[in-house]
Short mmCIF file of C-alpha atoms in Angstrom, two decimals:
data_model
loop_
_atom_site.label_atom_id
_atom_site.label_comp_id
_atom_site.label_asym_id
_atom_site.label_seq_id
_atom_site.Cartn_x
_atom_site.Cartn_y
_atom_site.Cartn_z
CA MET A 213 -25.59 -3.87 10.87
CA THR A 214 -26.52 -0.97 13.12
CA LYS A 215 -28.64 1.82 11.73
CA GLN A 216 -26.81 4.76 10.20
CA LEU A 217 -26.88 7.61 12.72
CA LYS A 218 -26.17 10.46 10.31
CA SER A 219 -26.37 10.86 6.54
CA PHE A 220 -23.38 13.15 5.90
CA ILE A 221 -20.06 14.00 7.50
CA LEU A 222 -18.30 17.36 7.41
CA MET A 223 -14.52 16.83 7.74
CA SER A 224 -13.60 20.40 8.71
CA PRO A 225 -15.61 23.54 9.59
CA ASP A 226 -13.97 25.32 6.58
CA ASP A 227 -15.33 22.80 4.07
CA ASN A 228 -17.94 23.66 1.44
CA CYS A 229 -18.79 20.01 0.75
CA ALA A 230 -19.90 17.06 2.88
CA THR A 231 -19.55 13.29 2.31
CA ALA A 232 -22.52 10.90 2.28
CA LEU A 233 -22.30 8.11 4.87
CA GLU A 234 -25.16 6.20 3.23
CA ASP A 235 -27.04 6.33 -0.07
CA VAL A 236 -29.19 9.48 0.07
CA SER A 237 -32.17 10.05 -2.23
CA LYS A 238 -32.88 13.16 -4.28
CA ASP A 239 -35.17 15.67 -2.53
CA SER A 240 -34.17 14.46 0.95
CA GLN A 241 -34.02 17.21 3.55
CA VAL A 242 -30.89 17.05 5.68
CA GLN A 243 -29.33 19.12 8.44
CA ILE A 244 -25.51 19.34 8.34
CA MET A 245 -24.20 21.27 11.35
CA ASP A 246 -26.53 24.31 11.30
CA ILE A 247 -27.24 24.20 7.55
CA SER A 248 -30.55 22.87 6.18
CA ILE A 249 -30.11 21.38 2.73
CA THR A 250 -32.39 19.89 0.08
CA ILE A 251 -30.47 17.21 -1.83
CA ASN A 252 -30.72 17.82 -5.59
CA HIS A 253 -29.54 14.38 -6.84
CA ASP A 254 -29.35 10.78 -5.66
CA ILE A 255 -26.06 10.67 -3.73
CA PRO A 256 -24.31 7.29 -3.37
CA LEU A 257 -22.40 6.39 -0.18
CA GLY A 258 -19.04 8.19 -0.16
CA HIS A 259 -20.02 10.89 -2.67
CA LYS A 260 -20.12 14.62 -1.98
CA ILE A 261 -22.73 17.38 -1.89
CA ALA A 262 -22.30 21.17 -1.91
CA LEU A 263 -23.06 22.88 1.41
CA ALA A 264 -23.36 26.28 -0.31
CA ASP A 265 -23.43 27.72 -3.82
CA ILE A 266 -19.95 27.41 -5.38
CA LYS A 267 -19.12 29.53 -8.45
CA LYS A 268 -17.20 28.20 -11.44
CA GLY A 269 -13.47 28.70 -10.73
CA GLU A 270 -13.86 28.60 -6.94
CA LEU A 271 -12.09 26.00 -4.82
CA VAL A 272 -13.94 23.03 -3.36
CA LYS A 273 -12.67 22.27 0.15
CA LYS A 274 -12.67 19.00 2.11
CA TYR A 275 -10.53 18.15 5.19
CA GLY A 276 -10.03 21.97 5.33
CA GLN A 277 -7.95 21.70 2.12
CA ALA A 278 -8.58 22.46 -1.56
CA ILE A 279 -9.47 19.26 -3.44
CA GLY A 280 -9.94 20.99 -6.81
CA VAL A 281 -11.68 23.75 -8.77
CA ALA A 282 -15.36 23.96 -9.70
CA THR A 283 -15.64 23.66 -13.50
CA GLU A 284 -19.21 25.01 -13.50
CA ASN A 285 -21.50 26.83 -11.10
CA ILE A 286 -22.57 24.44 -8.35
CA THR A 287 -25.78 24.99 -6.38
CA LYS A 288 -26.20 24.19 -2.69
CA GLY A 289 -27.36 20.55 -2.41
CA ASP A 290 -25.83 19.49 -5.75
CA TRP A 291 -23.80 16.33 -6.22
CA ILE A 292 -20.09 17.26 -6.58
CA HIS A 293 -18.03 14.90 -8.73
CA THR A 294 -16.01 14.71 -11.97
CA HIS A 295 -18.75 16.55 -13.96
CA ASN A 296 -18.27 19.78 -11.98
CA LEU A 297 -14.95 19.47 -10.11
CA SER A 298 -11.45 19.06 -11.45
CA SER A 299 -7.95 18.64 -9.98
CA GLN A 300 -5.52 21.55 -9.96
CA TYR A 301 -2.71 19.05 -10.70
CA ILE A 302 -3.75 16.28 -13.05
CA GLN A 303 -6.03 18.58 -15.05
CA GLU A 304 -3.02 20.71 -16.04
CA VAL A 305 -1.58 17.67 -17.72
CA LEU A 306 -4.75 17.09 -19.69
CA LYS A 307 -4.28 20.48 -21.39
CA ASN A 308 -1.20 19.06 -23.13
CA ASP A 309 -3.16 16.21 -24.73
CA MET B 149 6.71 -11.82 20.41
CA GLY B 150 8.96 -12.74 17.51
CA TYR B 151 12.05 -14.47 16.18
CA GLN B 152 15.46 -12.90 16.63
CA ARG B 153 17.51 -12.95 13.41
CA PRO B 154 21.32 -13.24 13.30
CA LYS B 155 21.80 -9.54 12.42
CA GLY B 156 19.50 -8.33 15.23
CA GLU B 157 16.22 -7.78 13.37
CA VAL B 158 13.00 -9.37 14.60
CA GLY B 159 10.68 -11.51 12.52
CA ILE B 160 7.03 -12.07 13.41
CA ARG B 161 6.88 -15.12 11.14
CA ASN B 162 9.40 -17.90 10.53
CA LYS B 163 8.97 -18.61 6.81
CA ILE B 164 11.03 -20.61 4.36
CA ALA B 165 11.19 -18.44 1.21
CA ILE B 166 11.50 -20.29 -2.10
CA ILE B 167 12.58 -17.62 -4.60
CA SER B 168 12.59 -17.71 -8.42
CA SER B 169 15.55 -15.78 -9.79
CA VAL B 170 13.79 -15.89 -13.16
CA VAL B 171 10.26 -16.39 -14.53
CA CYS B 172 11.18 -19.73 -16.19
CA VAL B 173 11.31 -21.59 -12.87
CA ASN B 174 8.11 -20.20 -11.32
CA HIS B 175 6.35 -23.55 -11.61
CA VAL B 176 9.27 -25.34 -9.95
CA VAL B 177 9.28 -22.83 -7.10
CA GLN B 178 5.52 -23.11 -6.64
CA GLN B 179 5.72 -26.92 -6.50
CA ILE B 180 8.54 -26.85 -3.95
CA ALA B 181 6.67 -24.38 -1.73
CA ASN B 182 3.52 -26.54 -1.92
CA GLN B 183 5.39 -29.51 -0.46
CA VAL B 184 7.35 -27.82 2.34
CA GLU B 185 5.85 -26.89 5.69
CA ASN B 186 5.83 -23.12 6.32
CA ALA B 187 7.31 -22.37 2.88
CA VAL B 188 6.14 -19.53 0.63
CA PRO B 189 6.76 -19.15 -3.11
CA ILE B 190 8.26 -15.86 -4.35
CA THR B 191 7.53 -15.87 -8.07
CA HIS B 192 7.45 -13.03 -10.62
CA PRO B 193 7.57 -12.52 -14.41
CA LEU B 194 11.10 -11.02 -14.47
CA GLY B 195 14.77 -11.97 -14.08
CA CYS B 196 15.81 -12.46 -17.72
CA GLY B 197 17.09 -9.83 -20.18
CA GLN B 198 16.80 -7.02 -17.65
CA PHE B 199 18.90 -3.85 -17.70
CA GLY B 200 19.28 -0.46 -16.06
CA PRO B 201 17.09 0.43 -13.08
CA ASP B 202 14.80 -2.59 -13.80
CA TYR B 203 17.73 -4.97 -13.31
CA LYS B 204 18.64 -3.32 -10.00
CA ASN B 205 15.03 -3.23 -8.77
CA THR B 206 14.46 -6.92 -9.49
CA LEU B 207 17.80 -8.06 -8.06
CA ASN B 208 17.60 -5.90 -4.92
CA THR B 209 13.93 -6.68 -4.29
CA LEU B 210 14.54 -10.45 -4.45
CA ILE B 211 17.52 -10.02 -2.12
CA GLY B 212 15.41 -7.84 0.21
CA LEU B 213 12.57 -10.39 0.30
CA GLY B 214 15.04 -13.11 1.25
CA LYS B 215 16.61 -10.88 3.92
CA ASN B 216 13.22 -9.89 5.36
CA PRO B 217 13.24 -10.68 9.09
CA ASN B 218 10.07 -12.79 8.77
CA VAL B 219 12.12 -15.28 6.73
CA PHE B 220 14.07 -18.00 8.55
CA GLY B 221 15.83 -19.50 5.55
CA VAL B 222 15.86 -19.28 1.76
CA ILE B 223 16.16 -21.42 -1.35
CA VAL B 224 16.87 -19.49 -4.56
CA VAL B 225 16.10 -21.37 -7.78
CA GLY B 226 17.42 -20.24 -11.19
CA LEU B 227 17.28 -21.67 -14.68
CA GLY B 228 20.95 -21.14 -15.58
CA CYS B 229 21.05 -18.68 -18.49
CA GLU B 230 19.43 -15.53 -16.99
CA ASN B 231 21.25 -12.37 -15.92
CA ILE B 232 19.66 -12.29 -12.46
CA THR B 233 21.34 -15.47 -11.26
CA SER B 234 20.41 -17.63 -8.31
CA SER B 235 23.99 -17.43 -7.01
CA LEU B 236 24.02 -13.61 -7.07
CA VAL B 237 20.69 -13.39 -5.23
CA ALA B 238 21.75 -16.10 -2.73
CA LYS B 239 25.20 -14.58 -2.10
CA ASN B 240 23.65 -11.26 -1.10
CA ILE B 241 20.94 -12.81 1.10
CA LYS B 242 23.69 -14.78 2.90
CA LYS B 243 25.06 -11.47 4.23
CA SER B 244 22.12 -11.60 6.67
CA LYS B 245 23.74 -14.79 8.11
CA LYS B 246 20.58 -16.83 7.66
CA PRO B 247 20.63 -20.26 5.98
CA VAL B 248 20.50 -19.90 2.17
CA GLU B 249 20.58 -22.59 -0.53
CA PHE B 250 20.58 -22.10 -4.31
CA PHE B 251 20.71 -24.12 -7.50
CA ASP B 252 19.96 -23.85 -11.24
CA LEU B 253 17.60 -26.23 -12.98
CA GLN B 254 19.97 -26.70 -15.94
CA ASP B 255 22.63 -28.11 -13.60
CA ILE B 256 20.38 -30.93 -12.43
CA LYS B 257 20.05 -34.15 -14.44
CA GLY B 258 16.40 -35.05 -14.76
CA GLY B 259 14.93 -31.60 -15.49
CA SER B 260 12.14 -30.01 -13.50
CA PRO B 261 10.94 -33.12 -11.58
CA ALA B 262 14.48 -33.64 -10.28
CA ALA B 263 14.80 -29.92 -9.46
CA ILE B 264 11.53 -30.00 -7.52
CA GLU B 265 12.70 -33.10 -5.63
CA LYS B 266 15.99 -31.39 -4.75
CA GLY B 267 14.20 -28.21 -3.64
CA VAL B 268 11.75 -30.12 -1.47
CA LYS B 269 14.58 -32.03 0.19
CA LEU B 270 16.49 -28.81 0.97
CA GLY B 271 13.26 -27.10 2.03
CA LYS B 272 12.27 -29.84 4.48
CA LYS B 273 15.67 -29.61 6.13
CA LEU B 274 15.32 -25.82 6.55
CA SER B 275 11.75 -26.20 7.76
CA LYS B 276 12.85 -28.63 10.47
CA GLU B 277 15.55 -26.19 11.64
CA ALA B 278 12.97 -23.37 11.67
CA GLU B 279 10.62 -25.39 13.89
CA GLU B 280 13.29 -25.49 16.58
CA MET B 281 13.17 -21.69 16.98
CA LYS B 282 10.89 -20.31 19.68
CA ARG B 283 9.19 -16.92 19.85
CA GLU B 284 10.78 -14.49 22.29
CA PRO B 285 9.34 -11.30 23.77
CA PHE B 286 10.19 -8.04 21.95
CA ASP B 287 8.93 -4.49 22.25
CA PHE B 288 7.30 -2.29 19.59
CA SER B 289 10.58 -0.52 18.81
CA ARG B 290 11.41 -3.58 16.65
CA ILE B 291 8.37 -3.13 14.42
CA VAL B 292 8.74 -1.91 10.84
CA LEU B 293 5.18 -1.09 9.74
CA GLY B 294 4.19 -0.69 6.09
CA LEU B 295 1.25 1.66 5.42
CA GLU B 296 -0.80 0.62 2.42
CA CYS B 297 -4.18 1.49 0.94
CA GLY B 298 -5.78 -0.10 -2.08
CA ALA B 299 -9.05 -0.12 -3.99
CA SER B 300 -9.86 3.03 -2.03
CA ASP B 301 -13.13 4.89 -1.86
CA SER B 302 -13.81 8.16 -0.11
CA ILE B 303 -14.85 6.28 3.04
CA SER B 304 -11.27 5.01 3.61
CA GLY B 305 -9.97 8.57 4.00
CA ILE B 306 -12.47 9.42 6.72
CA SER B 307 -12.42 6.13 8.65
CA ALA B 308 -9.78 3.40 8.29
CA ASN B 309 -6.94 5.68 7.14
CA PRO B 310 -6.97 8.14 10.08
CA ALA B 311 -7.34 5.20 12.51
CA LEU B 312 -4.25 3.63 10.92
CA GLY B 313 -2.55 7.04 11.30
CA ILE B 314 -3.05 6.81 15.08
CA VAL B 315 -1.50 3.31 15.11
CA SER B 316 1.42 4.46 12.92
CA ASP B 317 2.13 7.37 15.30
CA ARG B 318 2.05 4.96 18.22
CA ILE B 319 4.64 2.65 16.59
CA VAL B 320 6.82 5.70 15.89
CA ASN B 321 6.44 6.88 19.50
CA TYR B 322 7.52 3.45 20.75
CA GLY B 323 10.72 3.84 18.71
CA GLY B 324 9.67 1.73 15.72
CA ILE B 325 9.62 2.49 12.00
CA SER B 326 6.66 3.28 9.76
CA ILE B 327 6.86 3.59 5.96
CA LEU B 328 4.41 5.36 3.63
CA PRO B 329 4.84 4.34 -0.05
CA GLU B 330 2.78 5.39 -3.13
CA PHE B 331 4.13 8.82 -4.07
CA THR B 332 1.61 9.59 -6.82
CA GLU B 333 -0.94 9.68 -4.00
CA TRP B 334 0.88 12.51 -2.27
CA ILE B 335 0.18 14.87 -5.20
CA GLY B 336 -1.71 17.90 -3.94
CA THR B 337 -0.58 17.44 -0.32
CA GLU B 338 3.06 18.49 -0.60
CA HIS B 339 2.35 21.70 1.39
CA LEU B 340 1.27 19.46 4.30
CA LEU B 341 4.09 16.92 3.92
CA ILE B 342 6.91 19.48 3.72
CA LYS B 343 5.71 21.07 6.97
CA ARG B 344 6.35 17.71 8.62
CA ALA B 345 9.81 17.16 7.09
CA ILE B 346 12.54 17.06 9.75
CA ASP B 347 14.69 19.51 7.83
CA GLU B 348 14.93 21.69 4.73
CA ASN B 349 16.73 18.99 2.76
CA VAL B 350 13.92 16.46 3.24
CA ALA B 351 11.34 19.14 2.35
CA GLU B 352 13.24 19.89 -0.89
CA GLN B 353 13.37 16.17 -1.75
CA ILE B 354 9.59 15.88 -1.37
CA LYS B 355 9.00 18.99 -3.52
CA ASP B 356 11.46 17.87 -6.21
CA LEU B 357 10.00 14.37 -6.41
CA LEU B 358 6.42 15.55 -6.89
CA SER B 359 7.15 18.48 -9.21
CA GLY B 360 9.53 16.25 -11.20
CA PHE B 361 6.78 13.68 -11.67
CA ILE B 362 4.25 16.29 -12.89
CA GLU B 363 6.93 17.61 -15.31
CA ASN B 364 7.52 14.06 -16.59
CA LEU B 365 3.80 13.64 -17.28
CA LYS B 366 3.67 16.96 -19.13
CA GLY B 367 6.84 16.25 -21.09
CA LEU B 368 5.57 12.87 -22.26
CA GLY B 369 2.04 14.20 -22.88
CA ILE B 370 0.57 11.50 -20.66
CA ASN B 371 -3.05 11.85 -19.55
CA PHE B 372 -2.96 10.69 -15.95
CA LEU B 373 -6.66 11.35 -15.34
CA GLY B 374 -8.30 7.97 -14.86
CA VAL B 375 -4.97 6.58 -13.66
CA GLN B 376 -5.05 8.71 -10.51
CA PRO B 377 -7.70 8.56 -9.22
CA THR B 378 -8.51 5.10 -10.66
CA PRO B 379 -11.91 4.32 -12.20
CA GLY B 380 -12.79 2.44 -8.98
CA ASN B 381 -11.75 5.38 -6.80
CA ILE B 382 -14.02 7.65 -8.88
CA GLN B 383 -16.98 5.27 -8.54
CA GLY B 384 -16.29 5.27 -4.81
CA GLY B 385 -16.69 9.04 -4.64
CA LEU B 386 -13.08 10.23 -4.95
CA THR B 387 -13.13 12.99 -7.58
CA THR B 388 -9.58 14.35 -7.75
CA ILE B 389 -6.04 13.24 -6.90
CA GLU B 390 -5.93 15.93 -4.17
CA GLU B 391 -8.94 14.38 -2.45
CA LYS B 392 -7.47 10.89 -2.73
CA SER B 393 -4.05 12.05 -1.50
CA LEU B 394 -5.49 13.75 1.59
CA GLY B 395 -6.99 10.39 2.53
CA THR B 396 -3.80 8.50 1.64
CA ILE B 397 -1.50 10.57 3.84
CA ALA B 398 -3.89 10.26 6.81
CA LYS B 399 -2.43 6.73 7.19
CA ALA B 400 0.89 8.30 8.16
CA GLY B 401 -0.61 10.11 11.17
CA LYS B 402 1.06 13.29 12.36
CA SER B 403 4.66 12.11 12.95
CA PRO B 404 7.61 14.05 11.54
CA ILE B 405 8.96 12.76 8.20
CA GLN B 406 12.54 11.54 8.58
CA GLY B 407 13.28 11.29 4.87
CA LEU B 408 12.62 9.59 1.54
CA ILE B 409 13.85 6.12 0.66
CA GLN B 410 14.12 4.50 -2.76
CA TYR B 411 12.11 1.40 -3.71
CA THR B 412 14.82 -1.01 -2.52
CA GLU B 413 16.41 1.14 0.17
CA LYS B 414 16.09 0.44 3.90
CA PRO B 415 15.07 3.32 6.20
CA LYS B 416 18.20 4.96 7.58
CA GLY B 417 16.83 5.32 11.12
CA LYS B 418 13.73 5.10 13.29
CA GLY B 419 10.49 7.04 12.75
CA LEU B 420 8.27 7.74 9.72
CA TRP B 421 9.75 7.42 6.20
CA LEU B 422 8.32 8.03 2.74
CA MET B 423 9.07 5.47 0.00
CA VAL B 424 9.37 6.37 -3.69
CA GLU B 425 6.95 3.88 -5.26
CA PRO B 426 4.34 4.53 -7.95
CA SER B 427 1.16 3.52 -6.04
CA LEU B 428 0.33 0.03 -7.24
CA ASP B 429 -0.71 -2.12 -4.29
CA VAL B 430 1.23 -5.31 -4.98
CA GLU B 431 4.38 -3.48 -6.17
CA SER B 432 4.09 -1.32 -3.12
CA MET B 433 3.73 -4.18 -0.62
CA THR B 434 6.52 -6.13 -2.37
CA GLY B 435 8.72 -3.04 -1.98
CA LEU B 436 7.79 -2.66 1.70
CA ALA B 437 8.63 -6.32 2.32
CA GLY B 438 11.87 -5.84 0.36
CA VAL B 439 13.08 -3.06 2.67
CA GLY B 440 12.35 -5.01 5.82
CA ALA B 441 8.73 -4.32 6.90
CA ASN B 442 7.69 -7.07 9.30
CA VAL B 443 3.98 -6.18 9.16
CA ILE B 444 1.78 -4.26 6.70
CA ILE B 445 -1.61 -2.72 7.41
CA MET B 446 -3.74 -2.08 4.32
CA THR B 447 -6.97 -0.13 4.21
CA THR B 448 -9.48 -0.85 1.46
CA GLY B 449 -12.81 0.79 0.67
CA ARG B 450 -13.96 -1.14 -2.39
CA GLY B 451 -12.31 -4.39 -1.31
CA SER B 452 -8.91 -5.90 -2.10
CA PRO B 453 -7.83 -9.47 -1.31
CA CYS B 454 -4.05 -8.95 -1.74
CA GLY B 455 -1.32 -10.26 0.52
CA ASN B 456 2.42 -10.82 0.57
CA PRO B 457 4.42 -14.06 0.83
CA VAL B 458 6.68 -12.96 3.68
CA VAL B 459 4.79 -10.15 5.44
CA PRO B 460 1.35 -10.51 7.06
CA VAL B 461 -1.08 -7.94 5.64
CA ILE B 462 -3.83 -6.80 8.02
CA LYS B 463 -6.78 -5.55 5.99
CA LEU B 464 -9.13 -2.79 7.23
CA CYS B 465 -12.38 -1.68 5.65
CA GLY B 466 -14.47 1.34 6.62
CA ASN B 467 -17.22 0.85 4.06
CA PRO B 468 -20.10 -1.19 5.58
CA LYS B 469 -21.35 -2.40 2.18
CA THR B 470 -17.91 -3.67 1.15
CA TYR B 471 -17.31 -5.29 4.52
CA GLU B 472 -20.60 -7.18 4.30
CA TRP B 473 -19.76 -8.25 0.73
CA MET B 474 -16.10 -9.27 1.29
CA ALA B 475 -15.72 -10.01 5.02
CA GLU B 476 -13.60 -13.08 4.17
CA ASN B 477 -10.85 -10.79 2.87
CA ILE B 478 -11.01 -8.21 5.69
CA ASP B 479 -9.42 -8.44 9.15
CA VAL B 480 -10.97 -5.43 10.88
CA ASP B 481 -14.40 -3.93 10.20
CA MET B 482 -13.89 -0.16 10.58
CA SER B 483 -17.44 0.73 9.51
CA PRO B 484 -18.64 1.61 13.04
CA ILE B 485 -16.81 4.92 12.43
CA ILE B 486 -19.10 6.00 9.61
CA MET B 487 -22.16 4.38 11.19
CA GLY B 488 -21.70 7.02 13.88
CA ASP B 489 -21.54 4.76 16.92
CA LYS B 490 -17.73 4.64 17.30
CA SER B 491 -14.97 7.20 16.87
CA VAL B 492 -11.77 6.95 14.79
CA GLU B 493 -9.91 6.69 18.15
CA ASP B 494 -12.14 3.78 19.29
CA LEU B 495 -11.39 1.82 16.11
CA ALA B 496 -7.67 2.60 16.35
CA GLU B 497 -7.80 0.69 19.67
CA VAL B 498 -9.54 -2.26 17.99
CA LEU B 499 -6.84 -2.19 15.30
CA TRP B 500 -4.09 -2.03 17.93
CA VAL B 501 -5.42 -5.25 19.52
CA LYS B 502 -5.50 -6.93 16.09
CA LEU B 503 -1.96 -5.73 15.34
CA LYS B 504 -0.70 -7.21 18.61
CA SER B 505 -2.34 -10.59 17.97
CA THR B 506 -0.93 -10.62 14.41
CA LEU B 507 2.57 -9.84 15.71
CA ASN B 508 2.16 -12.76 18.14
CA GLY B 509 1.38 -15.19 15.35
CA GLN B 510 -2.35 -14.98 14.58
CA GLU B 511 -2.81 -15.39 10.82
CA THR B 512 -4.38 -12.60 8.78
CA GLN B 513 -7.16 -13.38 6.31
CA ALA B 514 -4.70 -12.96 3.40
CA GLU B 515 -2.37 -15.51 5.04
CA LYS B 516 -5.21 -17.96 5.72
CA LEU B 517 -6.40 -17.70 2.12
CA GLY B 518 -2.87 -18.09 0.72
CA PHE B 519 -2.24 -14.75 -0.97
CA ASN B 520 1.46 -14.65 -1.93
CA ASP B 521 1.38 -11.70 -4.34
CA VAL B 522 4.65 -10.36 -5.75
CA ALA B 523 5.13 -7.56 -8.31
CA ILE B 524 8.34 -5.58 -8.77
CA TRP B 525 8.42 -1.97 -9.97
CA ARG B 526 9.85 -1.57 -13.50
CA ASN B 527 11.06 1.96 -14.18
CA THR B 528 13.61 1.72 -17.00
CA ALA B 529 12.86 3.72 -20.16
CA SER B 530 12.46 0.90 -22.67
CA PRO B 531 14.34 0.77 -26.01
CA PHE B 532 11.50 -1.50 -27.19
CA GLN B 533 8.81 1.15 -26.83
CA TYR B 534 8.72 2.25 -30.48
CA MET B 535 9.28 -1.20 -32.04
CA HIS B 536 6.31 -2.54 -33.96
CA CYS B 537 5.42 -3.98 -37.38
CA LYS B 538 4.79 -1.53 -40.21
#
């Protein structure tokens, strides 16, 4: 297996999250485009980090598209997953439960 | 290179399909297929006591699998008391003008051993006839490509899926057909899909399908979280259905959307079509085979071994850990994309070469390992749903 050339990928310049291309340890320093980021959690391959602070209620964008709404304030470098991001579609259904 | 069928379609395989009309004869069908060269078993848990849309889906899917251009000839086996009968399935497959045999176990003295013997005898005759056919050259306009993804992680959407999108567009540009199933994985992307619809009517159909499904969930009070995305998707980094869907639709490239087709409905023309199917891999691939796909390409991030009895399934994996772990089940390693040393376009070329060799007869890993998975979508509201002991 060749060595991983970069740790994260940004799918679109509009995005406020990036996807890990390898397992990345907490406290790693990474450069994504022109942004320097300290990683706040261990990030497994395929998982996302915040490229900037995202306020509760704001949209998280990947591929240049909204992939859901922040359910709490997210700090730059945080892991973004089901604990702080929710769908605008399937979540609506949950409210009926 | 493929096999010309009587009605003009082109097969890339020359299989003998042994089909159960009903669950009760699955063992018989399996035993016949085991003893006949180039035969595949088509078994399933259905065929008896079916009604409404379920009845139609099972009947039309079995007919579609028999009619699939990769099938040279068919033997349909029934028990004798079911409502999806071997004669009904066989009669409809015969419209394709290919050789079709059928019988019911209850009509044969000697029970299952005699039925197996009869099936093997008929199968060997068909197999011999099939061997006499030779591959002929055909162009890509004869390809019906099924686009599948399963056991996805967030790596699929940034690697294997967009590479498959390039290949899908190429098939469409050559005048072929490409089909994207799995409608629950379009949720959250309808604004992108409707922009690609060829007309207002198709755009409305897409909107109505997706909004209707969300309304159904609300009306029934169903919690779909954890169904879409699946627990495995979530472990693989996919957080929401929107994120998963954006990866899913990347498989369909950028081509215009010609229209929607039902689960057992053939595309009504060339180009890219969307199929109404609920996003379960084996049901989806069975449906694609049932509407005439001659090849399926499936991306997988966490690793799926699935295949189809009549359609070769080419498996792609963009996740280097999964590929290393499950290489035996994967046909193309797409991980150079995320390792940073190859582009999506580079790997689309690698996939194109693999597609061509598969069309020309090279077996996929799922074929080599004998995966003959069949599952048929059941979508009838059941009168049994509230029946239980008090």
